[in-house]
Structures are given as structure tokens and as C-alpha cells.
Short mmCIF file of C-alpha atoms in Angstrom, two decimals:
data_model
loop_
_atom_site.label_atom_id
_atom_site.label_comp_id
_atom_site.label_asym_id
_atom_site.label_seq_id
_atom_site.Cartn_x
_atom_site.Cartn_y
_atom_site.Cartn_z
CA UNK A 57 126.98 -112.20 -101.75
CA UNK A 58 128.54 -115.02 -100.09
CA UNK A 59 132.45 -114.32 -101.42
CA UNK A 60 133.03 -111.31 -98.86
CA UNK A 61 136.61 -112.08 -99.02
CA UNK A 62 136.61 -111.27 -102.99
CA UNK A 63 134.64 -108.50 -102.18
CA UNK A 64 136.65 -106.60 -99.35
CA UNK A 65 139.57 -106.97 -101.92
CA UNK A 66 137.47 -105.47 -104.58
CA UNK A 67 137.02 -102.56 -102.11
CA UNK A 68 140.48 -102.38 -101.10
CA UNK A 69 141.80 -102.17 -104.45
CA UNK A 70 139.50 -99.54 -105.52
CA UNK A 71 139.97 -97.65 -102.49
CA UNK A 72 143.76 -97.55 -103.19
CA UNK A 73 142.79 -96.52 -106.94
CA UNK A 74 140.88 -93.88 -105.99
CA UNK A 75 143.24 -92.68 -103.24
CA UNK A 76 146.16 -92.66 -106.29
CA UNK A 77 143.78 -90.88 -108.86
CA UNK A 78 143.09 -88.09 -106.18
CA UNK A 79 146.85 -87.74 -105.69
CA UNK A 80 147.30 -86.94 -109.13
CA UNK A 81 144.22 -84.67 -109.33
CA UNK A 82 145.60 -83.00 -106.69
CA UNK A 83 149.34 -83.01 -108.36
CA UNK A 84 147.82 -81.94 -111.45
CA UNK A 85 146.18 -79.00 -109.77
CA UNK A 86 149.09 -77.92 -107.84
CA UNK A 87 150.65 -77.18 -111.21
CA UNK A 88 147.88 -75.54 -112.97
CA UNK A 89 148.14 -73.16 -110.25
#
């Protein structure tokens, strides 16, 4: 676990993944609505 760097971007990109998948859950949603 010594490449922190690698892993905080590993986090960060998942992190803005997730954020961008739960827009589009949410978008998705709004139209079932």
C-alpha cells in the first residue's frame, strides 16, 4: 500500500463515477415518474 498517490486517484475517479451514475439514476427516475 505504498502507491497512495495511485490510490487517491483510484478513489477520485470512482467517486466521480459514482456521483455520474447517481445523476442518471436520479434522471432516469425523474422520468419514470
Amino acid at each position: 500500500m505504498k502507491e497512495t498517490g495511485n490510490m487517491d486517484h483510484g478513489v477520485r475517479a470512482v467517486a466521480r463515477e459514482g456521483h455520474e451514475m447517481k445523476k442518471r439514476c436520479q434522471g432516469e427516475i425523474a422520468d419514470h415518474a
